[in-house]
XYZ file of C-alpha atoms in Angstrom:
686
model
C -41.552 31.259 -67.491
C -41.920 28.577 -64.787
C -45.136 28.723 -62.891
C -44.668 28.519 -59.112
C -47.553 26.799 -57.372
C -48.064 27.570 -53.714
C -49.510 24.133 -52.830
C -46.416 22.314 -54.180
C -44.117 24.553 -52.188
C -46.135 23.984 -49.017
C -46.044 20.192 -49.555
C -42.252 20.243 -49.972
C -41.803 22.337 -46.844
C -44.142 20.060 -44.861
C -42.236 16.944 -46.028
C -38.889 18.458 -45.059
C -40.241 19.369 -41.628
C -41.468 15.806 -41.050
C -38.077 14.377 -42.061
C -36.170 16.749 -39.814
C -34.313 14.868 -37.054
C -34.834 16.720 -33.830
C -32.762 14.369 -31.629
C -30.053 16.154 -29.664
C -26.883 14.212 -28.777
C -25.671 15.576 -25.463
C -22.011 14.802 -24.754
C -20.381 15.545 -21.423
C -17.162 17.272 -22.482
C -14.358 19.236 -20.915
C -11.125 21.028 -21.698
C -7.590 20.066 -20.701
C -6.141 22.660 -18.329
C -2.910 20.938 -17.427
C -1.211 17.632 -18.274
C 1.989 16.022 -17.067
C 3.443 13.166 -14.961
C 0.524 10.917 -15.911
C -2.044 13.359 -14.515
C -4.423 15.693 -16.371
C -6.665 18.400 -14.943
C -9.873 18.926 -16.861
C -12.269 21.850 -16.768
C -15.863 20.883 -17.394
C -17.074 17.258 -17.303
C -19.833 18.443 -14.962
C -21.638 15.080 -14.810
C -18.642 12.758 -14.676
C -18.705 9.890 -12.150
C -15.898 8.886 -9.824
C -13.908 6.180 -11.570
C -15.503 6.896 -14.952
C -13.457 6.475 -18.109
C -12.774 9.626 -20.120
C -11.383 9.821 -23.648
C -8.997 12.478 -24.952
C -8.890 13.777 -28.515
C -5.909 11.680 -29.605
C -7.409 8.492 -28.126
C -5.757 8.216 -24.694
C -8.021 6.814 -21.966
C -8.032 8.133 -18.420
C -9.881 7.554 -15.150
C -11.528 10.392 -13.250
C -10.368 10.090 -9.638
C -10.512 13.604 -8.160
C -13.832 15.447 -8.472
C -13.073 18.975 -7.312
C -15.203 22.117 -7.414
C -13.661 23.662 -10.519
C -11.790 20.815 -12.209
C -11.489 17.052 -12.459
C -8.259 15.176 -11.737
C -7.729 12.377 -14.271
C -5.022 9.702 -14.207
C -3.845 8.614 -17.645
C -3.654 4.985 -18.752
C -0.753 5.718 -21.060
C 2.127 8.123 -21.477
C -0.107 11.006 -22.682
C 2.681 12.605 -24.707
C 0.290 13.693 -27.465
C -2.240 15.358 -25.177
C -2.195 19.145 -25.515
C -3.611 21.817 -23.278
C -7.037 23.204 -24.270
C -7.807 19.999 -26.194
C -11.228 18.485 -25.613
C -12.101 15.514 -23.413
C -15.375 13.591 -23.358
C -16.850 11.292 -20.745
C -17.681 7.773 -21.900
C -20.339 6.999 -19.294
C -18.621 3.692 -18.492
C -16.713 2.430 -15.476
C -13.430 0.649 -16.182
C -14.057 -2.926 -17.339
C -12.145 -5.680 -19.102
C -13.101 -8.589 -21.385
C -13.069 -12.042 -19.760
C -13.210 -15.572 -21.166
C -11.636 -19.029 -20.939
C -9.262 -17.985 -23.728
C -7.178 -16.007 -21.235
C -5.778 -19.234 -19.750
C -2.131 -19.608 -20.652
C -1.722 -15.965 -21.720
C 0.244 -12.974 -20.428
C -1.750 -9.721 -20.398
C -1.399 -6.188 -19.066
C -3.658 -4.259 -16.703
C -6.094 -3.557 -19.557
C -6.354 -7.315 -20.300
C -4.554 -6.860 -23.612
C -2.097 -9.640 -24.546
C 1.595 -8.796 -24.346
C 3.009 -12.250 -25.124
C 2.992 -11.823 -28.903
C 0.519 -14.645 -29.508
C -2.281 -12.605 -31.045
C -5.545 -11.215 -29.786
C -7.787 -12.938 -27.242
C -11.429 -13.481 -28.170
C -13.931 -12.612 -25.451
C -17.632 -11.819 -25.492
C -18.174 -11.006 -21.805
C -16.988 -8.069 -19.717
C -16.451 -7.580 -15.987
C -15.900 -4.405 -14.005
C -12.326 -4.012 -12.852
C -13.586 -2.899 -9.448
C -16.681 -4.881 -8.515
C -18.328 -5.314 -5.144
C -17.077 -8.096 -2.897
C -19.487 -10.958 -2.056
C -21.694 -10.241 0.944
C -22.015 -12.284 4.102
C -24.996 -14.279 2.814
C -23.095 -15.108 -0.375
C -20.234 -16.706 1.547
C -19.715 -19.858 3.538
C -17.044 -20.917 6.001
C -13.733 -22.190 4.666
C -13.350 -25.946 4.967
C -11.493 -27.191 1.872
C -7.684 -27.275 2.038
C -5.611 -25.637 -0.678
C -2.456 -27.706 -0.913
C 0.611 -25.480 -1.205
C 3.136 -28.271 -1.744
C 5.448 -27.047 1.034
C 5.439 -29.304 4.095
C 6.026 -26.436 6.510
C 2.934 -24.570 5.301
C 0.572 -27.495 4.741
C 1.325 -28.935 8.177
C 1.618 -25.865 10.430
C 0.064 -22.940 8.517
C -2.793 -24.571 6.565
C -4.503 -22.525 3.873
C -8.091 -23.151 2.784
C -9.881 -22.369 -0.446
C -11.277 -18.867 -0.151
C -8.720 -17.708 2.415
C -6.461 -14.627 2.245
C -2.966 -15.467 3.465
C -0.227 -12.831 3.412
C 3.322 -13.745 2.380
C 5.607 -11.175 3.980
C 9.362 -10.735 4.239
C 12.388 -8.781 3.123
C 13.639 -8.820 -0.450
C 15.406 -11.980 -1.615
C 13.851 -14.256 1.013
C 11.857 -16.509 -1.326
C 8.415 -14.870 -1.321
C 7.849 -15.333 -5.056
C 9.288 -18.863 -4.842
C 6.570 -19.822 -2.342
C 3.930 -18.320 -4.638
C 5.172 -20.035 -7.803
C 5.524 -23.372 -5.993
C 1.885 -23.004 -4.988
C 0.924 -22.547 -8.644
C 2.995 -25.575 -9.679
C 1.317 -27.700 -7.024
C -2.174 -26.936 -8.371
C -1.546 -29.062 -11.457
C -4.345 -31.596 -11.698
C -6.249 -29.985 -8.795
C -8.804 -28.136 -10.999
C -7.657 -24.743 -9.695
C -7.305 -21.711 -11.988
C -4.291 -19.577 -11.034
C -3.777 -15.855 -11.673
C -0.328 -14.369 -11.080
C -0.232 -10.558 -10.912
C 3.227 -8.982 -11.234
C 3.206 -5.348 -10.050
C 6.222 -3.148 -10.660
C 8.590 -6.090 -11.168
C 11.494 -6.211 -13.594
C 10.522 -7.489 -17.029
C 13.312 -10.086 -16.889
C 11.966 -11.353 -13.566
C 8.441 -11.725 -14.964
C 9.821 -13.528 -18.028
C 11.692 -15.923 -15.739
C 8.507 -16.745 -13.811
C 6.552 -17.313 -17.042
C 9.325 -19.570 -18.378
C 9.266 -21.647 -15.190
C 5.499 -22.068 -15.414
C 5.710 -23.025 -19.094
C 8.451 -25.600 -18.537
C 6.441 -27.277 -15.775
C 3.168 -27.231 -17.743
C 1.498 -24.806 -15.327
C 0.611 -22.116 -17.880
C -2.269 -24.305 -19.077
C -4.281 -23.260 -16.009
C -2.587 -19.913 -15.264
C -3.113 -16.288 -16.329
C -0.266 -13.809 -15.847
C -1.122 -10.113 -15.451
C 2.072 -8.069 -15.683
C 2.812 -4.382 -15.300
C 6.566 -3.953 -15.064
C 8.573 -1.242 -13.323
C 8.528 1.042 -16.379
C 4.718 0.976 -16.650
C 2.715 4.084 -15.701
C 1.663 4.280 -12.074
C -1.982 4.096 -13.133
C -1.532 0.689 -14.744
C 0.455 -0.615 -11.758
C -2.418 0.555 -9.576
C -5.018 -1.203 -11.758
C -3.172 -4.510 -12.300
C -4.357 -6.247 -9.071
C -7.980 -5.310 -9.774
C -7.670 -6.689 -13.302
C -6.344 -9.971 -11.924
C -9.180 -10.119 -9.391
C -11.756 -9.561 -12.157
C -10.287 -12.440 -14.183
C -10.319 -14.715 -11.122
C -13.909 -13.722 -10.286
C -15.010 -14.746 -13.771
C -14.045 -18.338 -12.978
C -15.145 -18.197 -9.328
C -18.725 -17.327 -10.254
C -18.681 -20.258 -12.672
C -18.269 -22.717 -9.810
C -14.495 -23.007 -10.239
C -11.715 -22.759 -7.677
C -9.204 -19.983 -8.291
C -5.929 -18.850 -6.751
C -4.640 -15.294 -7.206
C -1.200 -14.045 -6.215
C -0.405 -10.324 -5.928
C 3.357 -9.821 -6.280
C 3.530 -7.444 -4.591
C 1.094 -5.031 -2.979
C 3.893 -2.785 -1.703
C 4.529 -1.701 -5.301
C 0.818 -1.024 -5.821
C 0.702 1.116 -2.680
C 3.723 3.080 -3.900
C 2.089 3.628 -7.307
C -1.107 4.778 -5.587
C 0.915 7.120 -3.368
C 2.546 8.607 -6.460
C -0.838 9.167 -8.119
C -2.350 10.672 -4.964
C 0.519 13.094 -4.413
C 0.353 14.233 -8.034
C -3.391 14.738 -7.596
C -2.507 16.825 -4.517
C -4.427 14.653 -2.103
C -3.462 15.211 1.545
C -0.619 12.842 2.566
C -0.745 10.803 5.752
C 1.594 8.353 7.452
C 4.686 7.652 5.328
C 3.175 10.055 2.742
C 0.477 7.526 1.838
C -3.044 8.915 1.307
C -5.670 8.333 3.925
C -7.573 5.733 1.885
C -4.628 3.395 1.264
C -6.211 0.902 3.691
C -9.373 0.899 1.582
C -7.168 0.402 -1.480
C -6.184 -3.055 -0.248
C -9.283 -4.005 1.734
C -11.653 -3.680 -1.220
C -9.229 -5.772 -3.262
C -8.659 -8.589 -0.766
C -12.305 -8.782 0.329
C -13.138 -10.067 -3.154
C -11.500 -13.365 -2.179
C -14.192 -15.662 -0.817
C -15.648 -19.131 -0.584
C -19.088 -18.824 -2.164
C -22.196 -20.421 -0.705
C -23.939 -23.479 -2.096
C -26.555 -21.352 -3.848
C -23.783 -19.677 -5.880
C -22.002 -22.906 -6.775
C -19.364 -23.038 -3.999
C -16.662 -21.528 -6.168
C -13.728 -19.932 -4.403
C -10.983 -17.363 -4.844
C -7.935 -17.765 -2.626
C -5.679 -14.709 -2.380
C -1.969 -14.828 -1.559
C -0.830 -11.197 -1.397
C 2.892 -10.516 -1.088
C 4.271 -7.551 0.851
C 7.937 -6.614 1.032
C 9.316 -5.340 4.331
C 12.377 -3.229 5.089
C 14.866 -4.867 7.466
C 12.177 -7.179 8.832
C 9.976 -4.319 10.057
C 6.479 -5.809 10.091
C 5.147 -2.804 12.018
C 5.399 -0.483 9.016
C 2.249 1.096 7.605
C 1.499 -1.160 4.623
C 2.467 -4.469 6.338
C 0.259 -3.751 9.358
C -2.615 -2.735 7.092
C -2.491 -5.926 5.040
C -1.924 -8.115 8.121
C -5.132 -6.716 9.640
C -7.053 -7.438 6.428
C -5.857 -10.986 5.719
C -6.584 -14.264 7.503
C -2.990 -14.868 8.529
C 0.567 -14.379 7.373
C 3.589 -16.424 6.378
C 6.699 -14.575 7.525
C 9.952 -15.307 5.698
C 13.081 -14.527 7.679
C 16.343 -13.245 6.211
C 18.365 -14.897 8.987
C 16.825 -18.304 8.317
C 17.354 -17.853 4.584
C 21.030 -17.015 5.044
C 21.351 -19.932 7.463
C 20.320 -22.295 4.657
C 16.797 -23.062 5.881
C 14.574 -22.812 2.822
C 11.731 -22.069 2.680
C 12.803 -19.587 5.361
C 9.509 -19.610 7.247
C 9.556 -18.165 10.740
C 7.086 -20.505 12.399
C 6.910 -18.410 15.560
C 5.154 -15.393 14.015
C 3.515 -17.130 11.060
C -0.130 -18.011 11.574
C -3.250 -19.100 9.732
C -6.471 -17.841 11.289
C -8.477 -20.533 9.511
C -6.325 -23.127 11.236
C -7.182 -26.795 11.317
C -10.555 -26.159 9.652
C -8.617 -26.322 6.382
C -6.853 -29.573 7.301
C -7.863 -33.173 6.970
C -8.087 -35.279 10.103
C -4.953 -37.268 9.308
C -2.888 -34.098 8.874
C -4.239 -32.711 12.143
C -3.076 -35.789 14.015
C 0.340 -35.878 12.364
C 1.153 -32.165 12.568
C -0.826 -31.185 15.653
C 2.192 -30.767 17.956
C 4.738 -29.943 15.257
C 4.484 -26.166 15.563
C 4.750 -26.276 19.362
C 7.783 -28.553 19.232
C 9.540 -26.293 16.727
C 8.799 -23.199 18.815
C 10.185 -24.898 21.936
C 13.226 -26.040 19.965
C 13.926 -22.514 18.699
C 13.743 -21.112 22.226
C 15.871 -23.921 23.628
C 18.420 -23.544 20.847
C 18.909 -19.885 21.720
C 19.615 -20.717 25.378
C 21.789 -23.709 24.489
C 24.333 -21.414 22.844
C 25.349 -20.143 26.280
C 25.313 -23.533 28.034
C 28.360 -25.758 28.262
C 26.796 -28.859 29.762
C 23.306 -30.017 28.747
C 21.349 -32.843 30.295
C 20.237 -35.845 28.273
C 16.610 -34.704 27.883
C 17.662 -31.306 26.540
C 20.083 -32.895 24.098
C 17.352 -35.242 22.859
C 14.973 -32.318 22.378
C 17.600 -30.372 20.450
C 18.348 -33.397 18.272
C 14.670 -33.926 17.546
C 14.204 -30.247 16.700
C 17.134 -30.301 14.280
C 15.660 -33.352 12.561
C 12.277 -31.655 12.263
C 13.929 -28.574 10.794
C 15.763 -30.681 8.219
C 12.527 -32.485 7.408
C 10.836 -29.195 6.514
C 13.523 -28.110 4.049
C 12.575 -28.138 0.365
C 14.237 -26.935 -2.798
C 12.641 -24.335 -5.057
C 10.152 -25.406 -7.751
C 9.836 -28.848 -6.179
C 6.528 -28.961 -4.291
C 5.787 -32.306 -2.724
C 2.539 -33.160 -4.450
C 2.384 -36.612 -2.862
C 2.945 -35.306 0.646
C 0.488 -32.501 0.121
C -2.242 -34.795 -1.155
C -2.616 -36.943 1.969
C -6.266 -35.964 2.097
C -6.870 -37.054 -1.467
C -4.923 -40.272 -0.830
C -7.067 -41.081 2.189
C -10.257 -40.047 0.390
C -9.422 -42.373 -2.491
C -8.796 -45.336 -0.205
C -5.032 -45.159 0.233
C -4.770 -47.439 3.317
C -7.209 -49.851 1.668
C -4.947 -49.887 -1.385
C -1.914 -50.788 0.718
C -3.739 -53.604 2.516
C -5.228 -54.994 -0.692
C -1.967 -54.912 -2.630
C -0.181 -56.766 0.159
C -3.024 -59.295 0.342
C -3.027 -59.929 -3.410
C 0.746 -60.206 -3.424
C 0.529 -62.762 -0.615
C -2.099 -64.975 -2.264
C -0.277 -64.781 -5.604
C 2.936 -65.915 -3.927
C 1.029 -68.749 -2.226
C -0.340 -69.848 -5.597
C 3.189 -69.870 -6.971
C 4.294 -71.916 -3.980
C 1.583 -74.513 -4.698
C 2.792 -74.741 -8.288
C 6.387 -75.224 -7.115
C 5.436 -77.985 -4.658
C 3.442 -79.802 -7.333
C 6.412 -79.632 -9.691
C 8.833 -80.951 -7.072
C 6.536 -83.824 -6.101
C 5.963 -84.794 -9.721
C 2.267 -83.908 -9.552
C 0.176 -82.160 -12.118
C -0.345 -78.452 -11.176
C -4.115 -78.697 -10.806
C -4.115 -77.426 -7.201
C -2.408 -74.180 -8.218
C -4.709 -73.879 -11.239
C -7.782 -74.309 -9.034
C -6.381 -71.770 -6.563
C -6.078 -69.257 -9.395
C -9.885 -68.925 -9.471
C -10.268 -67.201 -6.074
C -7.091 -65.230 -6.814
C -8.696 -63.956 -10.032
C -11.925 -63.079 -8.216
C -10.050 -61.249 -5.452
C -7.989 -59.347 -8.016
C -11.166 -58.327 -9.842
C -12.998 -56.910 -6.802
C -9.991 -55.587 -4.879
C -7.798 -54.199 -7.678
C -9.349 -54.061 -11.165
C -12.742 -52.701 -10.098
C -11.326 -49.787 -8.038
C -8.945 -48.911 -10.883
C -11.792 -48.944 -13.390
C -13.960 -46.759 -11.145
C -11.117 -44.311 -10.563
C -10.709 -44.674 -6.801
C -9.769 -47.388 -4.333
C -12.530 -46.079 -2.103
C -14.874 -47.956 -4.478
C -13.285 -51.337 -3.706
C -15.016 -54.101 -1.774
C -14.853 -53.382 1.983
C -12.916 -55.729 4.234
C -15.803 -56.882 6.394
C -18.974 -58.979 6.326
C -21.594 -56.216 6.454
C -19.524 -54.020 4.141
C -19.222 -56.885 1.676
C -22.987 -57.398 1.547
C -23.500 -53.659 1.112
C -20.929 -53.701 -1.698
C -22.865 -56.506 -3.414
C -26.090 -54.485 -3.270
C -24.434 -51.323 -4.585
C -22.656 -53.286 -7.324
C -25.942 -54.777 -8.471
C -27.654 -51.383 -8.340
C -24.984 -49.669 -10.413
C -23.939 -52.430 -12.833
C -26.789 -54.990 -12.894
C -24.310 -57.830 -12.555
C -27.109 -60.407 -12.176
C -27.967 -60.055 -15.867
C -24.348 -60.445 -16.973
C -23.713 -63.765 -18.778
C -20.232 -64.162 -17.292
C -21.669 -63.775 -13.820
C -24.364 -66.318 -14.688
C -21.670 -68.801 -15.682
C -19.927 -68.147 -12.400
C -23.099 -68.742 -10.394
C -23.789 -71.932 -12.321
C -20.220 -73.083 -11.808
C -20.080 -72.342 -8.110
C -23.531 -73.539 -7.105
C -23.809 -76.350 -9.634
C -20.294 -77.566 -9.025
C -20.802 -77.328 -5.287
C -24.062 -79.310 -5.502
C -22.619 -82.093 -7.633
C -19.365 -82.206 -5.711
C -21.168 -82.339 -2.382
C -23.529 -85.090 -3.523
C -20.783 -87.097 -5.162
C -18.430 -86.658 -2.223
C -21.042 -87.617 0.356
C -22.087 -90.711 -1.594
C -18.527 -91.898 -2.140
C -17.482 -91.088 1.423
C -20.408 -93.050 2.871
C -19.184 -96.136 1.032
C -15.670 -95.592 2.323
C -16.579 -95.591 6.001
C -18.729 -98.739 5.900
C -19.157 -101.870 3.829
C -22.351 -102.452 1.940
C -24.535 -105.424 2.789
C -25.712 -108.111 0.411
C -29.151 -106.585 0.419
C -27.725 -103.312 -0.791
C -25.339 -104.528 -3.449
C -23.171 -107.392 -4.486
C -20.232 -105.004 -4.425
C -18.403 -104.388 -1.221
C -17.296 -100.990 -0.001
C -15.109 -98.946 -2.244
C -11.475 -100.020 -2.323
C -8.604 -97.922 -3.542
C -8.184 -98.423 -7.292
C -11.565 -100.070 -7.666
C -13.108 -99.601 -11.098
C -16.498 -101.162 -10.346
C -19.290 -98.935 -9.222
C -20.404 -98.940 -5.604
C -24.008 -99.047 -4.566
C -24.039 -95.332 -3.762
C -22.673 -94.328 -7.154
C -25.342 -96.456 -8.791
C -27.948 -94.677 -6.679
C -26.429 -91.346 -7.637
C -26.764 -92.295 -11.296
C -30.453 -92.849 -10.879
C -30.904 -89.716 -8.794
C -29.168 -87.479 -11.305
C -30.983 -89.140 -14.159
C -34.345 -88.399 -12.590
C -33.334 -84.926 -11.331
C -31.959 -83.532 -14.574
C -31.893 -85.912 -17.514
C -30.887 -89.459 -18.159
C -27.362 -88.783 -19.365
C -26.412 -86.574 -16.405
C -24.919 -89.531 -14.541
C -21.283 -90.505 -14.846
C -19.166 -93.356 -13.660
C -16.802 -92.810 -10.770
C -13.712 -91.927 -12.788
C -10.869 -89.457 -13.082
C -12.698 -87.490 -15.761
C -15.680 -87.080 -13.424
C -13.452 -85.797 -10.649
C -11.691 -83.402 -13.040
C -15.026 -82.103 -14.297
C -16.351 -81.519 -10.780
C -13.221 -79.504 -9.955
C -12.931 -77.640 -13.254
C -16.564 -76.525 -13.432
C -16.518 -74.083 -10.466
C -12.962 -72.971 -11.308
C -13.908 -71.978 -14.845
C -17.118 -70.387 -13.563
C -15.218 -68.226 -11.083
C -12.818 -67.240 -13.870
C -15.759 -66.009 -15.913
C -17.173 -64.154 -12.901
C -13.867 -62.356 -12.422
C -13.907 -61.469 -16.114
C -17.455 -60.126 -15.800
C -16.565 -57.952 -12.803
C -13.537 -56.657 -14.703
C -15.713 -55.595 -17.645
C -18.177 -53.955 -15.273
C -15.289 -52.079 -13.639
C -14.885 -50.025 -16.804
C -18.679 -49.700 -17.277
C -18.782 -51.971 -20.326
C -22.512 -52.616 -20.159
C -22.823 -54.204 -23.582
C -22.869 -57.682 -22.022
C -25.898 -56.925 -19.855
C -29.172 -58.565 -20.849
C -31.278 -55.783 -19.380
C -32.987 -54.331 -22.437
C -36.746 -54.044 -22.213
C -38.981 -55.793 -24.755
C -41.445 -53.517 -26.576
C -44.504 -54.744 -28.476
C -45.896 -53.315 -31.724
C -47.841 -50.669 -29.786
C -44.734 -49.417 -28.043
C -45.712 -50.865 -24.675
C -43.102 -52.505 -22.487
C -43.580 -56.224 -21.968
C -42.621 -57.000 -18.411
C -39.720 -59.419 -18.237
C -37.286 -60.443 -15.571
C -35.006 -57.675 -16.858
C -37.616 -55.022 -16.004
C -38.173 -56.509 -12.562
C -34.444 -56.465 -11.873
C -34.133 -52.932 -13.225
C -36.883 -51.840 -10.859
C -35.083 -53.512 -7.970
C -31.856 -51.817 -9.032
C -33.629 -48.453 -8.965
C -34.766 -49.089 -5.428
C -31.337 -50.210 -4.244
C -29.640 -47.282 -5.947
C -32.016 -44.702 -4.490
C -31.807 -46.201 -1.007
C -28.099 -45.422 -1.036
C -28.690 -41.743 -1.808
C -28.854 -38.954 0.785
C -32.582 -38.323 0.400
C -33.611 -41.957 0.571
C -36.688 -41.098 2.626
C -38.136 -39.309 -0.413
C -37.924 -42.385 -2.611
C -41.561 -43.604 -2.186
C -42.843 -40.113 -3.011
C -40.537 -39.827 -6.020
C -41.570 -43.258 -7.265
C -45.243 -42.412 -6.827
C -44.746 -39.187 -8.758
C -43.085 -41.080 -11.603
C -45.843 -43.693 -11.787
C -48.737 -41.243 -11.470
C -50.976 -41.546 -14.538
C -51.209 -38.521 -16.781
C -54.447 -36.521 -16.626
C -53.827 -34.679 -19.895
C -55.792 -36.719 -22.368
């Protein structure tokens, strides 16, 4: 018989009590009362939040939108065919969010940020809320950077800036999507991330847009969010917010983004469908009362961030479709009041063959010329007024039989302007749209310099031709090639190497000296051996040539006396030395070394001419190497002794001077003495 000991039993019971897990997992659950048409009514879920994600038994996800007294109205993000009444639902405690990363570039995703292009999953480690708060007033700054659309009519008369919200509005089949896709195509090379959101469009139409972007290489910087016409209303409602979340990811990383909503009319219709099924009170045109807030909270997320946040931007181009040109309908007037302007596309102009069919009279950009460069302001300042006057005059001219000369000239000019603004689809004028970049990168300077270099090169060729015809050796043209090489180096090769013609040598005396200082500060050209050869050639050759020329010339203009020399003045073809050349021999021998003197001969003359020419050639070669930042030729390395201390050399002195010149050309040059003192302050830590 087994003996039962009370102390062992008590120890076992005590151990089991200590190991007992008393944690209670509280789950907010509910029961499905009714499901159908993408809507489910749930009993329970007492602590659910508005907009919170809920999960059904079979895995379908929904969003709690209606919080009523005895039930919760949930919209389903799926067909919900497997959901049964009286099945359980649990709250997740999370607001709708999507993964975001750089890997989304070039992909086509749905409203849940899941890829639908058949190219596999997208890796992402970060998440963003689908509906996040828009940047506040302090987080923004005024719009000042132009966003080039690529369409002359828009860039000249309806300028759009980075961070702006510009509505594209018009009837169906008037080219609204064409304007949007041309804008995406024109951002190639502009460091702008584009997001195209297709809402309720045909799948074939979305595929056509994606194909166009792929063929033109625009998918590399574009994300396409697509919910086609057969998608549930919930996903069509969420698609614009998903696109905005993806664009915000890049905006808050100091990038410029462009987002296109094509189109918000379909989103409003999907939201109306959801609201009516949720039995919310209908308003004008059966839309719910908060349909304005639907679009305002979406479009307010477009902004130009302040300097403290990196000055990223999100430019929004929403598209709204009108019925028979009625811009006074509910949704168009709502979006017009939210955005910073609108581009109205007219059916009549489209049918008349004017494409893009922009009605300049009622199209406007409230940012205006703040998003234009000065050159574009001057060129296009009166263009919109002239076109408006032409349109009005053209309407009256239809009823007139005899027009005066001034009216005819105005009509002719207006017709030419109208033809000038015509463009074909998918052909944005990148060159015309980048006038600002062309001016910023020294475009006029480039034109002047190229014409100048072409002129001096032709003159050098002319010298060669004249020498050939006269039976002379081509030494004049060869000597002239030295300044041509130097001019080519500073005017053409250096700007190309630095990436902008705005870095070329200015065409002026003070600008040239400033260019020399900046060049030395940035490239340390004084310690470049090729530049040293050039200096030696120019100054040494000039010194010897000047001394030799002055000595020989003085013997040409007068005859020497018997006291000076037995030789008379220099005669043409004379081989004997004159007195002055003899004196020059002695002078050079004492100045440099004994063998530095030469007889007055052809070889001496050739040497005096070739020395500076070759030196200037080497200088041009040195500038050309510096243009591409090839600093290996620079003798500016510091010498360090065995203790690791720097031995002051001329290189260190020049480097210190370069530091001063470089800092003095910065914005905060007045802080340079303080910065230098802080750098040189001795350490007090041991």
